[in-house]
CSV table of C-alpha atoms in Angstrom, one decimal:
chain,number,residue,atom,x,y,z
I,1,UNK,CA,-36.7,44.6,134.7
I,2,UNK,CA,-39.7,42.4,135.6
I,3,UNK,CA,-40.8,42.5,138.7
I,4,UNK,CA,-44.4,41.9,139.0
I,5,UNK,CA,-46.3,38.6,137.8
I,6,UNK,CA,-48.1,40.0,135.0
I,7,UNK,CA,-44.9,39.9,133.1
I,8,UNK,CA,-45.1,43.8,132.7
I,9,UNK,CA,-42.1,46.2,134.0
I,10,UNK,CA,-44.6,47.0,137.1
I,11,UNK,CA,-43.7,46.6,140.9
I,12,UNK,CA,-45.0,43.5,142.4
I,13,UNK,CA,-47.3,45.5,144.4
I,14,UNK,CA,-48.9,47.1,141.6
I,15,UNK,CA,-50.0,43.7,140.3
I,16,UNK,CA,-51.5,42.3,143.4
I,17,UNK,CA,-53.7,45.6,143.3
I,18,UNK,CA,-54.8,45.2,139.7
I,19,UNK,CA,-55.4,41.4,140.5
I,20,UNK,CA,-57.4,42.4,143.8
I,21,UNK,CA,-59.3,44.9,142.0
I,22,UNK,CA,-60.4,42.3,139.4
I,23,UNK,CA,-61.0,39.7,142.2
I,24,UNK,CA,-63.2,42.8,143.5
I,25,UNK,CA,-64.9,43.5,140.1
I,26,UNK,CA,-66.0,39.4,139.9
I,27,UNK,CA,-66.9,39.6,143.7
I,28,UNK,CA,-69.2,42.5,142.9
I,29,UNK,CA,-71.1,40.7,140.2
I,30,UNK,CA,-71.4,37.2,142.4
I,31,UNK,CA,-73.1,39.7,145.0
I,32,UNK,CA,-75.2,41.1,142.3
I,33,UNK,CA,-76.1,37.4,141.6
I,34,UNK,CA,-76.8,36.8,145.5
I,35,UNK,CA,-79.5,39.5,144.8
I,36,UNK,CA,-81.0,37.9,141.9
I,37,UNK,CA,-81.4,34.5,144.0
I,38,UNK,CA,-83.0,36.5,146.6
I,39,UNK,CA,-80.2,35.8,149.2
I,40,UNK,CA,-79.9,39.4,150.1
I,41,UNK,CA,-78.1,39.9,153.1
I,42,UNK,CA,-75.3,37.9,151.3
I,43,UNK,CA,-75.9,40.4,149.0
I,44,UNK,CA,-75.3,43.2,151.3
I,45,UNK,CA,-72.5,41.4,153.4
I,46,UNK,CA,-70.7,41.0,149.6
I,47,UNK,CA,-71.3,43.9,148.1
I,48,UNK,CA,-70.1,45.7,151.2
I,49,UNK,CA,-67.1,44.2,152.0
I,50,UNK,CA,-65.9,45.1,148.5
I,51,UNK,CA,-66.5,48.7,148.9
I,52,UNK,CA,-65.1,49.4,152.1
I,53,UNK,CA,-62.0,47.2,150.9
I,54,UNK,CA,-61.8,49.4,147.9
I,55,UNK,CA,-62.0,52.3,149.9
I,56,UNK,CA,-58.8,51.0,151.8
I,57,UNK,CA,-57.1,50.4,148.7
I,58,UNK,CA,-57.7,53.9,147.1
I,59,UNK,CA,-56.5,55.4,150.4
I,60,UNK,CA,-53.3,53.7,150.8
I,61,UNK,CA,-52.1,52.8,147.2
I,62,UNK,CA,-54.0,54.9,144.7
I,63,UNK,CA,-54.3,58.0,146.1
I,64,UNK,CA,-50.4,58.3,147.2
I,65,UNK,CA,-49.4,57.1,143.5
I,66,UNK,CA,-51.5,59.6,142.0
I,67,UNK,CA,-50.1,62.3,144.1
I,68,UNK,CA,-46.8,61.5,143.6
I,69,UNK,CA,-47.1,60.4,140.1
I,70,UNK,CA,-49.6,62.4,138.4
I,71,UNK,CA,-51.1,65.2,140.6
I,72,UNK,CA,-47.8,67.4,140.1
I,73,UNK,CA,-48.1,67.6,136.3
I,74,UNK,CA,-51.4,69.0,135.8
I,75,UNK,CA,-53.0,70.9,134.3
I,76,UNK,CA,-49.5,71.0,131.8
I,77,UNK,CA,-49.6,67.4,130.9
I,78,UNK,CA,-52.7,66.2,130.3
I,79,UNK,CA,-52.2,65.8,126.5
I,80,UNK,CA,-50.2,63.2,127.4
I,81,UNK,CA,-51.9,59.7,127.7
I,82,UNK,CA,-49.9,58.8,130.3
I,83,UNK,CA,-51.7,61.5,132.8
I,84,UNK,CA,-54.8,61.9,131.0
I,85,UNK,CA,-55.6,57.9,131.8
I,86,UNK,CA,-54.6,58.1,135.2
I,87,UNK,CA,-56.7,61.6,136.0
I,88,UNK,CA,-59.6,60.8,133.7
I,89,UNK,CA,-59.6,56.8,136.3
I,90,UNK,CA,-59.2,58.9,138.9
I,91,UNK,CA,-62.0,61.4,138.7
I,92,UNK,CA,-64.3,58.9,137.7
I,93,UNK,CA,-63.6,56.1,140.1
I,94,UNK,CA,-63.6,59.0,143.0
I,95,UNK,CA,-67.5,59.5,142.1
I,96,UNK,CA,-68.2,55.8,141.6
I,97,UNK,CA,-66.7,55.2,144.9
I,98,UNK,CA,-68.4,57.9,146.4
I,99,UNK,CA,-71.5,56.7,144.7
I,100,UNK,CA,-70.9,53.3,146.3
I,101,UNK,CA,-70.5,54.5,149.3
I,102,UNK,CA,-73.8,56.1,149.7
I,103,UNK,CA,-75.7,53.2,148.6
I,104,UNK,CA,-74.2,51.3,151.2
I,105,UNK,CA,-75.4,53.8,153.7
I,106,UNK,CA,-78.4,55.0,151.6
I,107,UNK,CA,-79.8,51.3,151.3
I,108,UNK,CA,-78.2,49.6,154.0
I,109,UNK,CA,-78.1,51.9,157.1
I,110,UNK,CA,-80.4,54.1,158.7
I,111,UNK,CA,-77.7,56.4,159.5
I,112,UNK,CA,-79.4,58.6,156.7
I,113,UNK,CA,-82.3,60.6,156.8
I,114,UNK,CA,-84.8,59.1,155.2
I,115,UNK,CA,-85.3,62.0,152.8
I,116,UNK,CA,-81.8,60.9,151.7
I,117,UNK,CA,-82.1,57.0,151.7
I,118,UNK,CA,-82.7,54.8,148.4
I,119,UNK,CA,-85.7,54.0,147.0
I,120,UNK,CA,-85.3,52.1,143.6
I,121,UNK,CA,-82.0,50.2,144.4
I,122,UNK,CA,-81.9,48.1,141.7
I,123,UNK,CA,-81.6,51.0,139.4
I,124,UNK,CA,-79.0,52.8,141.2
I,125,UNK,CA,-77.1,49.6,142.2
I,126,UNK,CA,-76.9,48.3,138.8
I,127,UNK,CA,-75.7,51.7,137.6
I,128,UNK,CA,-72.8,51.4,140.0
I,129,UNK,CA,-71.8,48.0,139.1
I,130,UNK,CA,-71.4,48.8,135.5
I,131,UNK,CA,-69.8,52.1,136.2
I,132,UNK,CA,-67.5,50.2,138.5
I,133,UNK,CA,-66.6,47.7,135.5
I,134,UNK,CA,-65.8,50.9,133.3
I,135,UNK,CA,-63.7,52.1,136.4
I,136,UNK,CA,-62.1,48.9,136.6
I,137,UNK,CA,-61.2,48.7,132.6
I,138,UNK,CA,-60.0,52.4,133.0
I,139,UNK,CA,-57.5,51.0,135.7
I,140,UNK,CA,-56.1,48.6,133.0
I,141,UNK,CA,-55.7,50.9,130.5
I,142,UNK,CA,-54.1,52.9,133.0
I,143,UNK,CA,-51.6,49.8,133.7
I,144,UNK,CA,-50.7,49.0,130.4
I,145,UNK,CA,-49.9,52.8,129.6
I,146,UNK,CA,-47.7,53.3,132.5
I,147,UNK,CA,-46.5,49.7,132.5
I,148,UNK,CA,-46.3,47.7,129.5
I,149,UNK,CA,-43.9,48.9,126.3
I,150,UNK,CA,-45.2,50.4,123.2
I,151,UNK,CA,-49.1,49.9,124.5
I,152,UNK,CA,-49.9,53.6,123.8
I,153,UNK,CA,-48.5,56.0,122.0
I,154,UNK,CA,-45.9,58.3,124.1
């Protein structure tokens, strides 16, 4: 019953998103490197790209699959690890991504008012980036309950 190349029982495109998302996660920290070399409108260009890709992602694969999957069975089945993974990865990548999103128009835009723009990026970026990588772990967990045997308990 294998179907993706992860050797898991998932569908093929399920592991091209976990491996894009990870690509996304190590393309993250080279941008946060950029920063740290001082080439920062690499920085931005990077860092960018991989949230409005992201975006895309969570609109057209996440969000379906957790509607169709996992949105139906709650509140009654969130004992269960199986939805309680998924809707805990969900609700917290949702404010990450959000979060994401308004640095890169709070920092890189004037498109906000300035009332409502960044002042101490580094704090607020780095914050992001690590709640990204707990995102991003959350999302494994989430695959290997849902698609690899006797991972979790049922």
């Amino acid at each position: 019953m294998r179907e993706g190349f992860f050797g898991s029982a998932a569908p093929l495109y399920v592991d091209v998103v976990l491996g894009l998302e990870f690509a996304m996660g190590l393309a993250l920290l080279t941008g946060a490197f950029l920063a740290r070399l001082g080439k920062f409108r690499a920085h931005a260009w990077c860092q960018s790209a991989v949230v409005l890709l992201n975006t895309v992602v969570i609109a057209f694969v996440m969000l379906p699959a957790f509607h169709r999957q996992v949105w139906p069975r709650i509140p009654l089945k969130l004992g269960k690890s199986y939805y309680a993974l998924a809707s805990f990865h969900a609700a917290f990548g949702a404010i990450v991504e959000c979060a994401a999103v308004y640095i890169l128009l709070a920092a890189g835009t004037t498109l906000m008012p300035e009332k409502l723009r960044l002042t101490r990026y580094k704090l607020w970026m780095r914050a992001v980036l690590a709640a990204w990588w707990a995102v991003l772990l959350l999302g494994a967990a989430t695959y290997a309950r849902w698609y690899v045997p006797n991972v979790f308990p049922r």
